[in-house]
mmCIF file of C-alpha atoms in Angstrom:
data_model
loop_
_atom_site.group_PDB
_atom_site.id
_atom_site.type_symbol
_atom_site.label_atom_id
_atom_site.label_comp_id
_atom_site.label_asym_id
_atom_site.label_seq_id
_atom_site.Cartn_x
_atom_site.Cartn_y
_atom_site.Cartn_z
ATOM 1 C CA UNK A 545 12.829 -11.404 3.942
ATOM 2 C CA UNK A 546 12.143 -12.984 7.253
ATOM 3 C CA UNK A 547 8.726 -11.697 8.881
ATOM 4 C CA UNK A 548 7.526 -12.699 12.496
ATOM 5 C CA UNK A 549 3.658 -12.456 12.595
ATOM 6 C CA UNK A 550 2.148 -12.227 16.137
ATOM 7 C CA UNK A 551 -1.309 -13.095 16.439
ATOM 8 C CA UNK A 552 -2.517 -11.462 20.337
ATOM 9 C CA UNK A 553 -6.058 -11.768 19.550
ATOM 10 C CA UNK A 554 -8.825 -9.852 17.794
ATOM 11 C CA UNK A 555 -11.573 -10.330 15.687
ATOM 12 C CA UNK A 556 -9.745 -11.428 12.876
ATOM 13 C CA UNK A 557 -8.792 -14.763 14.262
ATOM 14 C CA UNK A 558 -11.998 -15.433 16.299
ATOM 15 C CA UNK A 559 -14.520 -18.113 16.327
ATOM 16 C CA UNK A 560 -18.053 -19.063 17.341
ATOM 17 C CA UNK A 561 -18.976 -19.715 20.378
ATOM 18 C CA UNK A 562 -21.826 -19.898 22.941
ATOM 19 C CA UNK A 563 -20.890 -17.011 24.486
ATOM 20 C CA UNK A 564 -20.292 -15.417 21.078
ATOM 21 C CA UNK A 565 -16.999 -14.765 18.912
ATOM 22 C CA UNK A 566 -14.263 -15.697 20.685
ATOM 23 C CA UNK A 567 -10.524 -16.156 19.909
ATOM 24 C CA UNK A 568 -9.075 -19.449 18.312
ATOM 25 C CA UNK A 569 -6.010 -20.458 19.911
ATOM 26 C CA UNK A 570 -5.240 -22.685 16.870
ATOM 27 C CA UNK A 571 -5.586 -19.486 14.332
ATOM 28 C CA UNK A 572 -1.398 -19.136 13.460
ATOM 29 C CA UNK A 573 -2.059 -22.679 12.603
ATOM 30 C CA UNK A 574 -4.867 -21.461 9.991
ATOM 31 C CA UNK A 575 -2.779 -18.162 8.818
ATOM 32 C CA UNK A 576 0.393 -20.486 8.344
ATOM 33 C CA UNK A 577 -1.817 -22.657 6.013
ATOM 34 C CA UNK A 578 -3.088 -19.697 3.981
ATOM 35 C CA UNK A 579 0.213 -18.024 3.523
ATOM 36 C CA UNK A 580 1.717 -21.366 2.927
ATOM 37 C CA UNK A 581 -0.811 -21.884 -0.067
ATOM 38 C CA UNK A 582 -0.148 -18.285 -1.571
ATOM 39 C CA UNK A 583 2.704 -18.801 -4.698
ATOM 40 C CA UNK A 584 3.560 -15.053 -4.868
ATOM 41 C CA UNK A 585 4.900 -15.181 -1.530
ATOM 42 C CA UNK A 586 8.553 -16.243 -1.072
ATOM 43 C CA UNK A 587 9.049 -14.845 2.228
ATOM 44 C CA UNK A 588 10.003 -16.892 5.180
ATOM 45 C CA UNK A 589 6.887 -16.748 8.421
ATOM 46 C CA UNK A 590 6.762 -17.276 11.023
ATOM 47 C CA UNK A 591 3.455 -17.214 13.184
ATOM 48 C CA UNK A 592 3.035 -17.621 16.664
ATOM 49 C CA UNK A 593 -0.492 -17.236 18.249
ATOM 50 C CA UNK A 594 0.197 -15.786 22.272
ATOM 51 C CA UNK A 595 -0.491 -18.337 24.693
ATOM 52 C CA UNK A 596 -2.927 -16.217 26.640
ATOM 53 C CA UNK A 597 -4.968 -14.059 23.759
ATOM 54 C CA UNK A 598 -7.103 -11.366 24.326
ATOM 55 C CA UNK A 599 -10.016 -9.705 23.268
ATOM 56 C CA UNK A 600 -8.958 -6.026 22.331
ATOM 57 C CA UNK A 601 -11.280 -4.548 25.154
ATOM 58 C CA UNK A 602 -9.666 -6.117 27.801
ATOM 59 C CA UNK A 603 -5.921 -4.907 26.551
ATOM 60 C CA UNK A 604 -3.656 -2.979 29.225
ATOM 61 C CA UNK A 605 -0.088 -1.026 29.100
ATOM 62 C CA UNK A 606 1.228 -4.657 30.416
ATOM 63 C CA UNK A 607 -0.266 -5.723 27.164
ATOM 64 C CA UNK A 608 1.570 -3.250 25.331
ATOM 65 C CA UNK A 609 4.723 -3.970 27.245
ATOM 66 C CA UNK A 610 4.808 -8.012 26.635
ATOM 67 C CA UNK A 611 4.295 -6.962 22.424
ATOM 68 C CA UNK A 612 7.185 -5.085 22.922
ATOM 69 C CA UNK A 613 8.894 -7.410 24.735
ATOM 70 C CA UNK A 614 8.239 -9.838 22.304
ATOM 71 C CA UNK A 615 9.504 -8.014 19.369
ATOM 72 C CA UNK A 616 12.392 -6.889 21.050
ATOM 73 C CA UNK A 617 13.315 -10.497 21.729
ATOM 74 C CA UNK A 618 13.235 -11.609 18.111
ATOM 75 C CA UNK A 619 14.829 -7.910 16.674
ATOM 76 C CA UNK A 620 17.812 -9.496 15.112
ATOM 77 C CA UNK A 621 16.292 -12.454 14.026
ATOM 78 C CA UNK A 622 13.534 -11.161 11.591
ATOM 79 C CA UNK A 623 13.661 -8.761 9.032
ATOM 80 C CA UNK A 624 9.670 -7.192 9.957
ATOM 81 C CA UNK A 625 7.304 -7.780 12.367
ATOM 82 C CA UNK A 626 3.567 -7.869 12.017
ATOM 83 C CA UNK A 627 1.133 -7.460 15.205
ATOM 84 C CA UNK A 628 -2.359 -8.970 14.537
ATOM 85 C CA UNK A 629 -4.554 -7.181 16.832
ATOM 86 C CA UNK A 630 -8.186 -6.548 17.567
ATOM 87 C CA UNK A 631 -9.498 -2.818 16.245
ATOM 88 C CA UNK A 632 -11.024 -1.552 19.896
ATOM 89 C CA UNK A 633 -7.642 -0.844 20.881
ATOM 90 C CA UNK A 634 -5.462 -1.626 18.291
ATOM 91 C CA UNK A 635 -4.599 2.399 17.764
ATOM 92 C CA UNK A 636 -3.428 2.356 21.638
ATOM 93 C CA UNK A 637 -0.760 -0.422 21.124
ATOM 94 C CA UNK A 638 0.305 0.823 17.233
ATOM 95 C CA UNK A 639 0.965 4.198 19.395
ATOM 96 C CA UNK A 640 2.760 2.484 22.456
ATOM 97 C CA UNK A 641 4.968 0.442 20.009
ATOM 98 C CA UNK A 642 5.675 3.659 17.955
ATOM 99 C CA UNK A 643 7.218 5.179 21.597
ATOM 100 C CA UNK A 644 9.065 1.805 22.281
ATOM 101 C CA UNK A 645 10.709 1.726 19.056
ATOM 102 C CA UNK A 646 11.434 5.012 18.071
ATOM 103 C CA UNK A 647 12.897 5.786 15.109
ATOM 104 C CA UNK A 648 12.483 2.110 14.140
ATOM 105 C CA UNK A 649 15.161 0.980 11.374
ATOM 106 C CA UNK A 650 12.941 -2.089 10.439
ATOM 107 C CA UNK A 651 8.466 -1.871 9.844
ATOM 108 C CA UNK A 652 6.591 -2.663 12.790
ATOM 109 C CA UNK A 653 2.784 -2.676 11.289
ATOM 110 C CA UNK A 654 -0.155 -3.705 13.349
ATOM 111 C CA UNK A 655 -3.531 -4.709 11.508
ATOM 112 C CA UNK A 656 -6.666 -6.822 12.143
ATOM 113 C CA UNK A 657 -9.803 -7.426 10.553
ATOM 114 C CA UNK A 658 -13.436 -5.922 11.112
ATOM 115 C CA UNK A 659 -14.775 -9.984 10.096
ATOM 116 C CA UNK A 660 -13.279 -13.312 11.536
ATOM 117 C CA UNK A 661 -11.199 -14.924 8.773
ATOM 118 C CA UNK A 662 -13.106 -17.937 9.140
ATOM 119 C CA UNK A 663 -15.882 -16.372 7.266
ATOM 120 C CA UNK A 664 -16.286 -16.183 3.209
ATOM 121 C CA UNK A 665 -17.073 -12.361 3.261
ATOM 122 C CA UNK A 666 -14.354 -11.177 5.404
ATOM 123 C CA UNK A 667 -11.313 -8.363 5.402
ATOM 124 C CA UNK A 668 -8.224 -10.760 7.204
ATOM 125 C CA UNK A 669 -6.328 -11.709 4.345
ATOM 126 C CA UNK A 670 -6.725 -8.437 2.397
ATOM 127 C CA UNK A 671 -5.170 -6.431 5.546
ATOM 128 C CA UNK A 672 -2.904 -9.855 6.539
ATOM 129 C CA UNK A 673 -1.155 -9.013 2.688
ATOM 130 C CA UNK A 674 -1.526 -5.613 2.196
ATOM 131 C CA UNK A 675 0.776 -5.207 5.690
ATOM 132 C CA UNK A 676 3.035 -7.735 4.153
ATOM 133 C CA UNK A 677 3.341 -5.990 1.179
ATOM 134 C CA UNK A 678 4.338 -2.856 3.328
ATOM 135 C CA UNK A 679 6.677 -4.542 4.635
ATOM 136 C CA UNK A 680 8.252 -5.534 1.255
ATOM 137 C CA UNK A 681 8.315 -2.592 0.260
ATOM 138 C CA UNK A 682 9.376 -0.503 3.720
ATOM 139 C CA UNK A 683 12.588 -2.660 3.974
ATOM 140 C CA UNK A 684 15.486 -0.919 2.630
ATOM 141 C CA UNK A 685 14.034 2.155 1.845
ATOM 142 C CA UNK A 686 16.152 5.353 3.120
ATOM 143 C CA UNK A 687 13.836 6.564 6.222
ATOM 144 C CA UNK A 688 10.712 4.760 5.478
ATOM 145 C CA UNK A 689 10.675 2.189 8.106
ATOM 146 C CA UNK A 690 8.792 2.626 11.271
ATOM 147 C CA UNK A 691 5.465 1.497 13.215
ATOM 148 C CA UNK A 692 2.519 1.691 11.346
ATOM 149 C CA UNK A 693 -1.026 0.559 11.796
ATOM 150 C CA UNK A 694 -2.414 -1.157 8.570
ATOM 151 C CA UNK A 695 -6.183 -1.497 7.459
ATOM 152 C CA UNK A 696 -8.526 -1.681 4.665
ATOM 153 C CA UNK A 697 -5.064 -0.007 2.287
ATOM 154 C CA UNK A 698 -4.286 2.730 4.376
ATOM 155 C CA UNK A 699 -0.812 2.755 5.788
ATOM 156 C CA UNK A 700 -0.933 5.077 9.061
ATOM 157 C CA UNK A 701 1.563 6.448 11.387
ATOM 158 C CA UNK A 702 1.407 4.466 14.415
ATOM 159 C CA UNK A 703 1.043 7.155 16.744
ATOM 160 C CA UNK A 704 -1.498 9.113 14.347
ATOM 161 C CA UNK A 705 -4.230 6.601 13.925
ATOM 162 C CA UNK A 706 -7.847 7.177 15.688
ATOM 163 C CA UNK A 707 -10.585 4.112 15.663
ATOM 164 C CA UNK A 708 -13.227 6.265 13.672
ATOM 165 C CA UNK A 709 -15.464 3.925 12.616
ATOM 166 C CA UNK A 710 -17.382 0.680 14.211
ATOM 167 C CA UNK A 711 -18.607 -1.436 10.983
ATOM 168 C CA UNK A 712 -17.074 0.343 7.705
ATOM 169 C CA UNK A 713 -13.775 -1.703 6.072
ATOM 170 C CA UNK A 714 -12.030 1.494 6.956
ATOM 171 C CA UNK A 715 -12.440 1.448 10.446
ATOM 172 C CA UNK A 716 -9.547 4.127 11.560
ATOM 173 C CA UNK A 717 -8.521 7.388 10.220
ATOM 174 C CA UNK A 718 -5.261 9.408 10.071
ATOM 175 C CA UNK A 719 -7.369 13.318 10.775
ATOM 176 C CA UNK A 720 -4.289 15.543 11.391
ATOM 177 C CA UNK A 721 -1.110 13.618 9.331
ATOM 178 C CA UNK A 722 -1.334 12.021 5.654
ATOM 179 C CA UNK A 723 -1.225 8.494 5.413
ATOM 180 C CA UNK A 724 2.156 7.002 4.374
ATOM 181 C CA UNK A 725 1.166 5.059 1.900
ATOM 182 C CA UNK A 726 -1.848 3.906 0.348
ATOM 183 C CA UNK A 727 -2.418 0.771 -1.594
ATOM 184 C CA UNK A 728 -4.666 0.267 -4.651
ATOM 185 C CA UNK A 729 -2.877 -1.707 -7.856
ATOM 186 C CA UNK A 730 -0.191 -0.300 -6.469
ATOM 187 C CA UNK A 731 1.637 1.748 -3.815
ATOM 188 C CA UNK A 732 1.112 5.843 -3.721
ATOM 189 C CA UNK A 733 3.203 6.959 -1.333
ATOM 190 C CA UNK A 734 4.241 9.943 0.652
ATOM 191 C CA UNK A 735 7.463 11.150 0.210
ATOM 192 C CA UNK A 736 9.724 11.399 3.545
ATOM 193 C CA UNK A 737 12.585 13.215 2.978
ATOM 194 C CA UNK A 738 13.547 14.266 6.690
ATOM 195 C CA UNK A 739 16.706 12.805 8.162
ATOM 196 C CA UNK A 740 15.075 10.442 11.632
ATOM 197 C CA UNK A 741 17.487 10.513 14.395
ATOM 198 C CA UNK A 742 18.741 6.758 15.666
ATOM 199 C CA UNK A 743 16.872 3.910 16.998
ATOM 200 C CA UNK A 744 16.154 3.556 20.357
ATOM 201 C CA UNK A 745 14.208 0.690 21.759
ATOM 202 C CA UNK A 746 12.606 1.813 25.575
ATOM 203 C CA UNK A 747 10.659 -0.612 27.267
ATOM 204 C CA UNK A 748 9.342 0.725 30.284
ATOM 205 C CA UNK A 749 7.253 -1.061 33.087
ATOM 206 C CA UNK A 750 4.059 -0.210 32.508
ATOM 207 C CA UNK A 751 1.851 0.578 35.332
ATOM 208 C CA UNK A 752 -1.508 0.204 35.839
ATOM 209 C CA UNK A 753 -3.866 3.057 36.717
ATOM 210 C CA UNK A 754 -1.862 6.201 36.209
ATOM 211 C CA UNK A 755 -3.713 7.796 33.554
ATOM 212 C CA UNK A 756 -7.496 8.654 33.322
ATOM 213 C CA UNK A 757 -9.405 10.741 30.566
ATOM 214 C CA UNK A 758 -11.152 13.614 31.656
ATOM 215 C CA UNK A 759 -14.230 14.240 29.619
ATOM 216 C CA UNK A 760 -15.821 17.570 28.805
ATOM 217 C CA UNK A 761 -19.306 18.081 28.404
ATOM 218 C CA UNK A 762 -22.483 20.738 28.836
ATOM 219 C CA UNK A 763 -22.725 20.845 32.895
ATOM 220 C CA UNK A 764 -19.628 18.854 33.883
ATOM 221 C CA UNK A 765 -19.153 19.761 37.286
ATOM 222 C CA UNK A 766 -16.251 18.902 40.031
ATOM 223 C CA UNK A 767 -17.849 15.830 40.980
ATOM 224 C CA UNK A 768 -17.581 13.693 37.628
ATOM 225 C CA UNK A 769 -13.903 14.594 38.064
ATOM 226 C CA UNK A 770 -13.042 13.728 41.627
ATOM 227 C CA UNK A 771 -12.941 10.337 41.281
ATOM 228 C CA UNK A 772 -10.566 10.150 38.124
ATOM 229 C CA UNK A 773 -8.187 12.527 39.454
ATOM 230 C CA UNK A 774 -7.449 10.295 42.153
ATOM 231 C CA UNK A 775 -4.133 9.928 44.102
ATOM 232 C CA UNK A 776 -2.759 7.157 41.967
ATOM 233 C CA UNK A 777 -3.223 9.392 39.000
ATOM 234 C CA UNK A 778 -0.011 10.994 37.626
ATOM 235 C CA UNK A 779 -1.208 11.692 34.079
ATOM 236 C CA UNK A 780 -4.864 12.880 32.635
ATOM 237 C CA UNK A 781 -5.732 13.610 28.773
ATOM 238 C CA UNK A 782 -8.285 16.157 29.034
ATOM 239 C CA UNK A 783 -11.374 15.847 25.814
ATOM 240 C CA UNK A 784 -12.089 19.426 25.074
ATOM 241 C CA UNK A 785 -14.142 21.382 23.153
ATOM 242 C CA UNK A 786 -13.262 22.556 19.727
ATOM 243 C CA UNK A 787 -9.914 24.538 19.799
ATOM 244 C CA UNK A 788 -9.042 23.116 23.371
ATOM 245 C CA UNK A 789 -12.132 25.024 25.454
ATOM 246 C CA UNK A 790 -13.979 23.779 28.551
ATOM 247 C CA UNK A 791 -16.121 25.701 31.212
ATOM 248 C CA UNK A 792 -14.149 29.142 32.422
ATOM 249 C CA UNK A 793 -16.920 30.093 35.092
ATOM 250 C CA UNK A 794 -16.829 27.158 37.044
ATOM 251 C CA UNK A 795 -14.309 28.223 39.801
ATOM 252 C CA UNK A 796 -14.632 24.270 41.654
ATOM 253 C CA UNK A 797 -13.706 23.260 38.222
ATOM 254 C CA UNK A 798 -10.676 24.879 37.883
ATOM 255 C CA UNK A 799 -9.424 24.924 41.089
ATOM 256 C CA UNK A 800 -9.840 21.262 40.737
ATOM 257 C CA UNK A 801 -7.304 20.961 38.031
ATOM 258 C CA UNK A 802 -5.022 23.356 39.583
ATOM 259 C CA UNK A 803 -4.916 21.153 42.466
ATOM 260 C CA UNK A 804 -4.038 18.119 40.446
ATOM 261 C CA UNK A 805 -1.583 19.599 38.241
ATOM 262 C CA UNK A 806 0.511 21.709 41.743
ATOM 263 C CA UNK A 807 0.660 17.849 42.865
ATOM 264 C CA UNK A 808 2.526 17.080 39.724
ATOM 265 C CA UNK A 809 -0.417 15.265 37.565
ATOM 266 C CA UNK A 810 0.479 16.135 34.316
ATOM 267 C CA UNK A 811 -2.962 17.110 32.196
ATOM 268 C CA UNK A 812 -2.877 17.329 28.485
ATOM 269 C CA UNK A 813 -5.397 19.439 26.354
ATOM 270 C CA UNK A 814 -6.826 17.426 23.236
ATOM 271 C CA UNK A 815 -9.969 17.980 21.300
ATOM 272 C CA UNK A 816 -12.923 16.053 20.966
ATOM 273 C CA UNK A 817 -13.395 16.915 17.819
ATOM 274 C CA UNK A 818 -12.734 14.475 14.819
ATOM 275 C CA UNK A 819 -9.512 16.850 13.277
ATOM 276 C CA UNK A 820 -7.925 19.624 14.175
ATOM 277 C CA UNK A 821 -5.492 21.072 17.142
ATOM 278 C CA UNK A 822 -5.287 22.483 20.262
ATOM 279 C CA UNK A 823 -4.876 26.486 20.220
ATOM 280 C CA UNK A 824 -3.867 26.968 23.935
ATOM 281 C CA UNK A 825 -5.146 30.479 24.989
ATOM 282 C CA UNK A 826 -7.269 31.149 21.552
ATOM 283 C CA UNK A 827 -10.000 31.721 23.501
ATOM 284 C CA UNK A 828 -10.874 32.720 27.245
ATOM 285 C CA UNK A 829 -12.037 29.381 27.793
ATOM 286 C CA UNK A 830 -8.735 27.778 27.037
ATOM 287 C CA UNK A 831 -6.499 30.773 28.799
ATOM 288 C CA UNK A 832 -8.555 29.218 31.801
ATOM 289 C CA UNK A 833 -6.685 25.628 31.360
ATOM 290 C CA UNK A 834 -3.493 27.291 30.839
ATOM 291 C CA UNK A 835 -3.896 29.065 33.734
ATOM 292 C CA UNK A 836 -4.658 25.633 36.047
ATOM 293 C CA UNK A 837 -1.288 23.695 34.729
ATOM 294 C CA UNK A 838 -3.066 22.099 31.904
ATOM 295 C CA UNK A 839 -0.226 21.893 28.749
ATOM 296 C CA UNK A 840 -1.548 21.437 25.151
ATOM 297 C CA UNK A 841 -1.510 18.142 23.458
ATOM 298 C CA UNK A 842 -1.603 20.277 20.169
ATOM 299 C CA UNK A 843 -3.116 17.484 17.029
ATOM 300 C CA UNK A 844 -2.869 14.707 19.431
ATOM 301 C CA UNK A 845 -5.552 12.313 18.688
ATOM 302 C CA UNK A 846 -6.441 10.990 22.297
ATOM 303 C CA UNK A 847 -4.909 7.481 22.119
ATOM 304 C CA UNK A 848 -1.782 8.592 21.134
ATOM 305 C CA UNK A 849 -2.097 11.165 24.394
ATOM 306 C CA UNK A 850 -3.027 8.754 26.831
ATOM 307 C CA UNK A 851 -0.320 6.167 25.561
ATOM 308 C CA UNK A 852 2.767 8.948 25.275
ATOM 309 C CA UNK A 853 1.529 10.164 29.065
ATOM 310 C CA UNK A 854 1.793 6.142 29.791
ATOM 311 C CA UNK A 855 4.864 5.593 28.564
ATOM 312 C CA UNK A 856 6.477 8.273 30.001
ATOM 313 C CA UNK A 857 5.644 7.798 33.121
ATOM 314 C CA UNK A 858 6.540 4.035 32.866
ATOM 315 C CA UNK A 859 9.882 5.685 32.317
ATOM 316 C CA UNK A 860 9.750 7.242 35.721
ATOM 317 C CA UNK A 861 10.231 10.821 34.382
ATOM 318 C CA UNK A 862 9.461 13.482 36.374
ATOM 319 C CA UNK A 863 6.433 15.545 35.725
ATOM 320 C CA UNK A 864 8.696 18.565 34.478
ATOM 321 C CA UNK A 865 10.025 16.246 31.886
ATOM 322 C CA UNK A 866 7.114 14.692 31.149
ATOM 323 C CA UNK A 867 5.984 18.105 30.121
ATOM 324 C CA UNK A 868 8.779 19.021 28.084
ATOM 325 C CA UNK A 869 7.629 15.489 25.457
ATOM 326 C CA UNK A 870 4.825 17.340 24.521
ATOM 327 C CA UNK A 871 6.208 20.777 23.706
#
């Protein structure tokens, strides 16, 4: 097996400096020495470190888009592809990759680290092997392929995973989909036994600025959302309460989000909560939404929201059809 490793940044291949932990442009270097010195492995790397890395918290959809681009390039060349990433946004790309190559016929598995690989006490090399070993055993299997995000020996859907936790080894959860696989001694994995249609790759020009999140909270009023609803604005994930509720007797409110969405801003209903889904029109409170435009993102988690409404309006769709993706 042939695997391409690309290290964009993140934690895991960061160093000290006097501005604090910073990324180490000579880190494939280090990773090609590590794997090189590991006997089990028998697999062909190889490890290029982006010229330009980034810290996680400054990642965009162009950063999604170059990944993609990236992978795309090399597709019949390698065998898998592993994304090393920083955690604050790592669930974003694992979800934009999983909409650029749906369906994919070969793994696509983004991990990190929570601690720099430079240190003794750290979680790189465990989550560096345990995605290669994915990919091991992902090739060749009858619909198992796919993106994936890969941490601490959980083996998530791509466009499932959620950054739950700051400091624990398992920093991101899978809350409304099992995990594909898990990996102790061994592999336990989920069986898939439904047919995936064909591969399509979709690369779309990601713009900047399109999508917002629209928070709810006790006394949101019309002026915390004026400014995110915007005119650039064609797409807005909505945090709600609990089954998809926000404030019914706030007519500014709603008329504010009926204004967006007759201007053909698509809004999409996701809770805040950790788990659980959407039930559009359950309650009075969400009949409200449904009543302004707003569709139901249904067990979205957030990221995977915000990156599906970027995507397909990267795609130039046309707020009818961008509708129709969620339903």
């Amino acid at each position: 097996m042939k695997i391409y490793i690309a290290y964009t940044g993140g934690t895991i291949g960061m160093v000290p400096s006097n501005q604090g932990l910073i990324p180490d442009a000579a880190f494939a270097d280090h990773l090609t020495q590590h794997l090189n010195d590991a006997d089990e492995l028998t697999h062909e790397f190889v490890i290029e470190g982006y010229p330009s890395l980034i810290d996680s918290s400054n990642a965009t959809g162009k950063d999604w888009q170059t990944i993609a681009r990236d992978i795309e390039g090399r597709w019949h060349e390698f065998d898998a592809f592993i994304v090393l990433h920083g955690t604050d946004t790592m669930a974003y790309t694992a979800a934009a990759l999983s909409f650029m190559f749906a369906n994919s016929d070969k793994p696509i598995i983004v991990t990190g680290s929570q601690v720099p690989m430079y240190k003794v006490r750290t979680d790189a090399m465990i989550n560096v092997m345990g995605a290669i070993s994915a990919c091991e055993e992902l090739s060749g299997e009858k619909n198992s392929n796919g993106v994936f995000l890969f941490f601490a020996g959980r083996l998530i859907e791509g466009d499932r995973a959620h950054k739950a936790h700051t400091s624990d080894w398992q920093a991101f959860s899978s809350p409304n989909c099992p995990e594909r696989g898990v990996l102790g001694i061994d592999w336990r994995w989920r069986s898939t036994e439904m047919v995936k249609p064909p591969m399509s790759i979709q690369i779309p020009d990601m713009k900047e600025g399109v999508v917002t999140i629209l928070p709810v909270f006790p006394g949101v009023q019309v002026a915390h959302w004026q400014g995110l609803l915007n005119e650039s604005v064609r797409g807005a994930v909505l945090l709600s309460y609990g089954a998809g509720n926000a404030p019914d007797k706030d007519p500014a409110l709603l008329a504010l989000l009926k204004t967006a969405t007759d201007r053909g801003v698509v809004i999409v209903n996701v809770s805040q909560c950790g788990a659980g889904s959407v039930a559009a029109g359950a309650y009075a409170a969400g009949s409200a939404l449904v009543k302004a435009g707003v569709i139901s993102g249904k067990d979205m988690t957030y990221e995977a929201a915000f990156v599906k409404l970027s995507f397909l309006i990267g795609l130039d769709l046309s707020s009818e059809d961008i509708k129709n993706h969620f339903l």
